[in-house]
Tab-separated table of C-alpha atoms in Angstrom:
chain	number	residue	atom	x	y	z
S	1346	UNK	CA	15.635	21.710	62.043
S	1347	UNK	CA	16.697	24.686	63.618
S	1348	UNK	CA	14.870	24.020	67.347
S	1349	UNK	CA	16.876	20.797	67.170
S	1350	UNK	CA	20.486	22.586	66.302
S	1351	UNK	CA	20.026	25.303	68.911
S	1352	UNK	CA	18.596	22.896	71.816
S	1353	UNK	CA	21.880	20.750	71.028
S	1354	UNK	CA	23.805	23.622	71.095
S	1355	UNK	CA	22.788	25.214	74.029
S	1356	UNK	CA	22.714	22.298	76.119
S	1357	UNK	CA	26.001	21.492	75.491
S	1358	UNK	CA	27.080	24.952	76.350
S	1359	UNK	CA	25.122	24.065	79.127
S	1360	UNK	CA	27.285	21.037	79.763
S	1361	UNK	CA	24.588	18.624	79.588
S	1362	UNK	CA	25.296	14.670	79.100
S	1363	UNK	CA	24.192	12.690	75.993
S	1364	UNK	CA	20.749	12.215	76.964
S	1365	UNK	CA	20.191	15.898	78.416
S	1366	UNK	CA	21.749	17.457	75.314
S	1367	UNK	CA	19.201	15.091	72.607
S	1368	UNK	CA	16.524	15.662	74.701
S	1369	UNK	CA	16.642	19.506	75.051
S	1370	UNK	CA	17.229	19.238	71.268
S	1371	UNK	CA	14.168	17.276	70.342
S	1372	UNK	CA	12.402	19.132	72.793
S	1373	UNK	CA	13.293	22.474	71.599
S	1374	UNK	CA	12.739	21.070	67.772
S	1375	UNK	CA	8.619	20.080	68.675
S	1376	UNK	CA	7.800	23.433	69.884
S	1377	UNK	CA	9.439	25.560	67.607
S	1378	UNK	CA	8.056	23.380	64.984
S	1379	UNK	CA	4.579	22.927	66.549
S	1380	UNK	CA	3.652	26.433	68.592
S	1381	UNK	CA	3.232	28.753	65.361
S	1382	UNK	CA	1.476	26.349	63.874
S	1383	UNK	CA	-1.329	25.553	66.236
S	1384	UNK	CA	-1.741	29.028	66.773
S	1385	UNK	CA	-1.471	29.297	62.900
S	1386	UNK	CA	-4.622	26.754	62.654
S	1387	UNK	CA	-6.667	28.484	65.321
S	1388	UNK	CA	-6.480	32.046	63.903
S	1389	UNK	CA	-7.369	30.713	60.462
S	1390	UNK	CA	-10.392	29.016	62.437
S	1391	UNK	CA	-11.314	32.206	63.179
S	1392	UNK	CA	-11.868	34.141	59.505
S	1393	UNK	CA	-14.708	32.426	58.818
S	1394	UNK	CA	-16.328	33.808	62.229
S	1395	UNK	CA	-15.339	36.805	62.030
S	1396	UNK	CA	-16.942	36.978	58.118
S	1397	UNK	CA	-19.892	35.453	59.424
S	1398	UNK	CA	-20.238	38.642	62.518
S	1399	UNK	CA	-19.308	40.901	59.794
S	1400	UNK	CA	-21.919	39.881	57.182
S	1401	UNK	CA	-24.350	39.467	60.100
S	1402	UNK	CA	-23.696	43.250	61.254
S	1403	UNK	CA	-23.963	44.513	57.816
S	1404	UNK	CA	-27.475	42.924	57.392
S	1405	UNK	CA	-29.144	44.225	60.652
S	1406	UNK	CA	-27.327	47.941	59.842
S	1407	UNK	CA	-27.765	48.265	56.345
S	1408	UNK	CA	-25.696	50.720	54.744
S	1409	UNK	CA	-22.691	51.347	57.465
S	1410	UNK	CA	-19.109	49.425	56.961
S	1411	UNK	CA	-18.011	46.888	60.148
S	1412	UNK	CA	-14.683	45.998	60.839
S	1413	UNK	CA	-13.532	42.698	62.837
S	1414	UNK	CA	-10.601	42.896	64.666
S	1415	UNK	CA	-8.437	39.992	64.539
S	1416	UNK	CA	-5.298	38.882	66.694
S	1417	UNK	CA	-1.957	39.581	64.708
S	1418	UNK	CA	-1.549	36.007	64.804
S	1419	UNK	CA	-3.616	35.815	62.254
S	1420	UNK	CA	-0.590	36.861	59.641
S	1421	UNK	CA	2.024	34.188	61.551
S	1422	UNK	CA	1.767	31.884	58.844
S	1423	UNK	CA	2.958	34.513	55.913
S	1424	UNK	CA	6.012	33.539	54.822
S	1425	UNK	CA	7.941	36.293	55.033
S	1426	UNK	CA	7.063	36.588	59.018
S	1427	UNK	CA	7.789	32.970	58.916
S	1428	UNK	CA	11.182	33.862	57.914
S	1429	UNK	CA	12.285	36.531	59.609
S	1430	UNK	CA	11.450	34.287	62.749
S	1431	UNK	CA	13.443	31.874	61.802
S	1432	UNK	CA	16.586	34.237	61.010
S	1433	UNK	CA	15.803	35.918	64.416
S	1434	UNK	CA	16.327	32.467	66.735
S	1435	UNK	CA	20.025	32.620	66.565
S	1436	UNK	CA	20.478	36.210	66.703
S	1437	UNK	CA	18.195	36.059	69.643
S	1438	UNK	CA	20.582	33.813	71.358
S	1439	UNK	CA	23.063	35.890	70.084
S	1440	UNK	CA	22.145	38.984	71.822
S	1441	UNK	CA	21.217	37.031	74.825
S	1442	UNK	CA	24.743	36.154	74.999
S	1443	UNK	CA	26.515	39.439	74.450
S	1444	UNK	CA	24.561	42.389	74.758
S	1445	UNK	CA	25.178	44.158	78.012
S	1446	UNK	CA	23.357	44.142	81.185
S	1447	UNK	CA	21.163	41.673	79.664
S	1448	UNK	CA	20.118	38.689	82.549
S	1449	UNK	CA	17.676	36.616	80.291
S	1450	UNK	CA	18.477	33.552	78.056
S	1451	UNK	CA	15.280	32.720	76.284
S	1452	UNK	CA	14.291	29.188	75.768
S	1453	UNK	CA	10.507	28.455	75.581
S	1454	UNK	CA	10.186	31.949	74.320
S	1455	UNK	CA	11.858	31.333	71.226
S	1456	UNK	CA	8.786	29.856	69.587
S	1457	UNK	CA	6.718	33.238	70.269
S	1458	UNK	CA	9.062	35.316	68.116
S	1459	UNK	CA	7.161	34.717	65.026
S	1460	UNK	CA	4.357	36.793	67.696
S	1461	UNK	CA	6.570	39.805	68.631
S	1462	UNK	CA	7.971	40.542	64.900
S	1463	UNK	CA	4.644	39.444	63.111
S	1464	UNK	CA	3.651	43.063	62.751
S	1465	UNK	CA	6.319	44.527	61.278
S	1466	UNK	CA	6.240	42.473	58.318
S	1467	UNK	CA	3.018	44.197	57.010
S	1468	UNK	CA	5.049	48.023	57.761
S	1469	UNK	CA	8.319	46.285	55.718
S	1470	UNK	CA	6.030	45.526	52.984
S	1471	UNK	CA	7.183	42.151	53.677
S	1472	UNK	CA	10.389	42.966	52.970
S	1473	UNK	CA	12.641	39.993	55.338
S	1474	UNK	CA	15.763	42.082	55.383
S	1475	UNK	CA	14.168	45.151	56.716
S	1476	UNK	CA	12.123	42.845	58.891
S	1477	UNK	CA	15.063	41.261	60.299
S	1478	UNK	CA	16.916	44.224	61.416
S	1479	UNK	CA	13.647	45.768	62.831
S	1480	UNK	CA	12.602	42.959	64.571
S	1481	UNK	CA	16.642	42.726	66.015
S	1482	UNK	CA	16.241	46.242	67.254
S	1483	UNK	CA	13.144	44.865	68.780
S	1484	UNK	CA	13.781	41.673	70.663
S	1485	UNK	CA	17.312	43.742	71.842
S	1486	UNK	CA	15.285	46.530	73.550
S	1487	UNK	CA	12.793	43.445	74.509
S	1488	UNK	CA	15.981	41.504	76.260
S	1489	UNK	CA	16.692	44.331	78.003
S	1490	UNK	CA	12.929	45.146	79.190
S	1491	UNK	CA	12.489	41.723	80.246
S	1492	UNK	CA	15.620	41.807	82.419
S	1493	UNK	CA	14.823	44.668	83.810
S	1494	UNK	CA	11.507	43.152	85.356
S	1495	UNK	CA	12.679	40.238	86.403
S	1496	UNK	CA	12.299	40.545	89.637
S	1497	UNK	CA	8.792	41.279	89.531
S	1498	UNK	CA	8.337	38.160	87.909
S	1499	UNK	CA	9.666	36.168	90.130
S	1500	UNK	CA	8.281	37.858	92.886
S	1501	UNK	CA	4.904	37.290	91.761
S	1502	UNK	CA	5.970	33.314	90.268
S	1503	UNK	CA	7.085	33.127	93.977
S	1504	UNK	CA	3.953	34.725	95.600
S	1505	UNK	CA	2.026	32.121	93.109
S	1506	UNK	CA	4.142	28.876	94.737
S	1507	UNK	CA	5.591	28.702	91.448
S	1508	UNK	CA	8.144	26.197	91.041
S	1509	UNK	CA	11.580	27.136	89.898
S	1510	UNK	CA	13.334	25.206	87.549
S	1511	UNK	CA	16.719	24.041	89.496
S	1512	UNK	CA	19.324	26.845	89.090
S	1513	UNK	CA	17.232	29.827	88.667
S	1514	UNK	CA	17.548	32.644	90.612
S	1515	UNK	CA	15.251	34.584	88.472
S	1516	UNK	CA	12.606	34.331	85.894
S	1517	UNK	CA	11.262	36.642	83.115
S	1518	UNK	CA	9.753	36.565	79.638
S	1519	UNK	CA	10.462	38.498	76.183
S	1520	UNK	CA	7.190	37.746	74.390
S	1521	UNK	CA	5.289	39.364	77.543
S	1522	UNK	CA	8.011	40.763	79.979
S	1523	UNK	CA	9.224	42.805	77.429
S	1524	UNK	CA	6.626	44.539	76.118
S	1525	UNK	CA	7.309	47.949	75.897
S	1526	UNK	CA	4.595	50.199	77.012
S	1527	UNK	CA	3.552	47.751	80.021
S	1528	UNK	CA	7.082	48.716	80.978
S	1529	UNK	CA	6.312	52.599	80.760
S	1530	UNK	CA	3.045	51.598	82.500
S	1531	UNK	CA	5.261	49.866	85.352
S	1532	UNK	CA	7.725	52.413	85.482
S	1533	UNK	CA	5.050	55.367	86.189
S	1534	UNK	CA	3.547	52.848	88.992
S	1535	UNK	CA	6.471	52.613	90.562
S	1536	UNK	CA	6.741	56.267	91.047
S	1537	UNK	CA	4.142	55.838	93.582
């Protein structure tokens, strides 16, 4: 329900006509209804693997512990990161809107939220409140971030013969342009 208020109202802050602003909101509805939870249904797909390796490990080394790594996507479906997503799509628009020297107005990457603030839910004990203003902090440093490098991804979408949406003069991402240590990582390169 809330992809389908915040396509309708951004597309008619967009100025779009009747059709434009039901499609955007249906649209917008599907995959923030559908994204988290086919990634939801693969990660679960993969606990039983990962006991199987474990248990398989543990047989052919007999007496030493294994751990399995698993994506954090594997904790989406909890419903406390559930909800702090969900509280985080309109503040996310929000700071799109007003914080300063901010360039990027997330669409598609509102359904990967629930990917960015999964992991502080386990440090909040699951706590949403706490989660919520964490995950704020985050996804305002991550606007920033992701505006900052912008133009390297749109020089590389351009390099690529990617094809720009009509009206865009630049293109990022906040799930994966604004992660912050592959911006330290960018920032050293630069240097040289």
């Amino acid at each position: 329900m809330i992809g389908l208020i915040l396509g309708i109202a951004l597309s008619i802050l967009a100025k779009y006509d009747v059709k434009g602003i039901l499609n955007l909101g249906i649209s917008m509805a599907a995959v923030m209804l559908l994204l988290p939870r086919m990634v939801r249904i693969l990660m679960e797909g993969l606990i039983p693997i990962s006991e199987a390796a474990k248990a398989f490990m543990q047989k052919r080394f007999q007496g030493r512990e294994f751990y399995i790594g698993l994506d954090s996507a594997i904790a989406v479906g909890h419903p406390a990161a559930i909800a702090t997503a969900l509280v985080l799509v309109p503040i996310t628009i929000l700071l799109a809107i007003i914080l300063p020297g901010n360039h990027v107005l997330p669409f598609g990457d509102l359904a990967t939220i629930p990917f960015m603030v999964v992991m502080v839910v386990p440090v909040t004990k699951g706590n949403v409140f706490r989660s919520i203003l964490i995950g704020t902090i985050v996804i305002g440093v991550g606007l920033w971030i992701a505006t900052n490098v912008a133009p390297l991804f749109t020089q590389v979408a351009a390099e690529a013969a990617f094809k720009f949406p009509t009206g865009a003069t630049e293109i990022s991402s906040i799930c994966d342009g604004a992660n912050p240590l592959t911006w330290v990582i960018l920032q050293i390169m630069r240097l040289f």
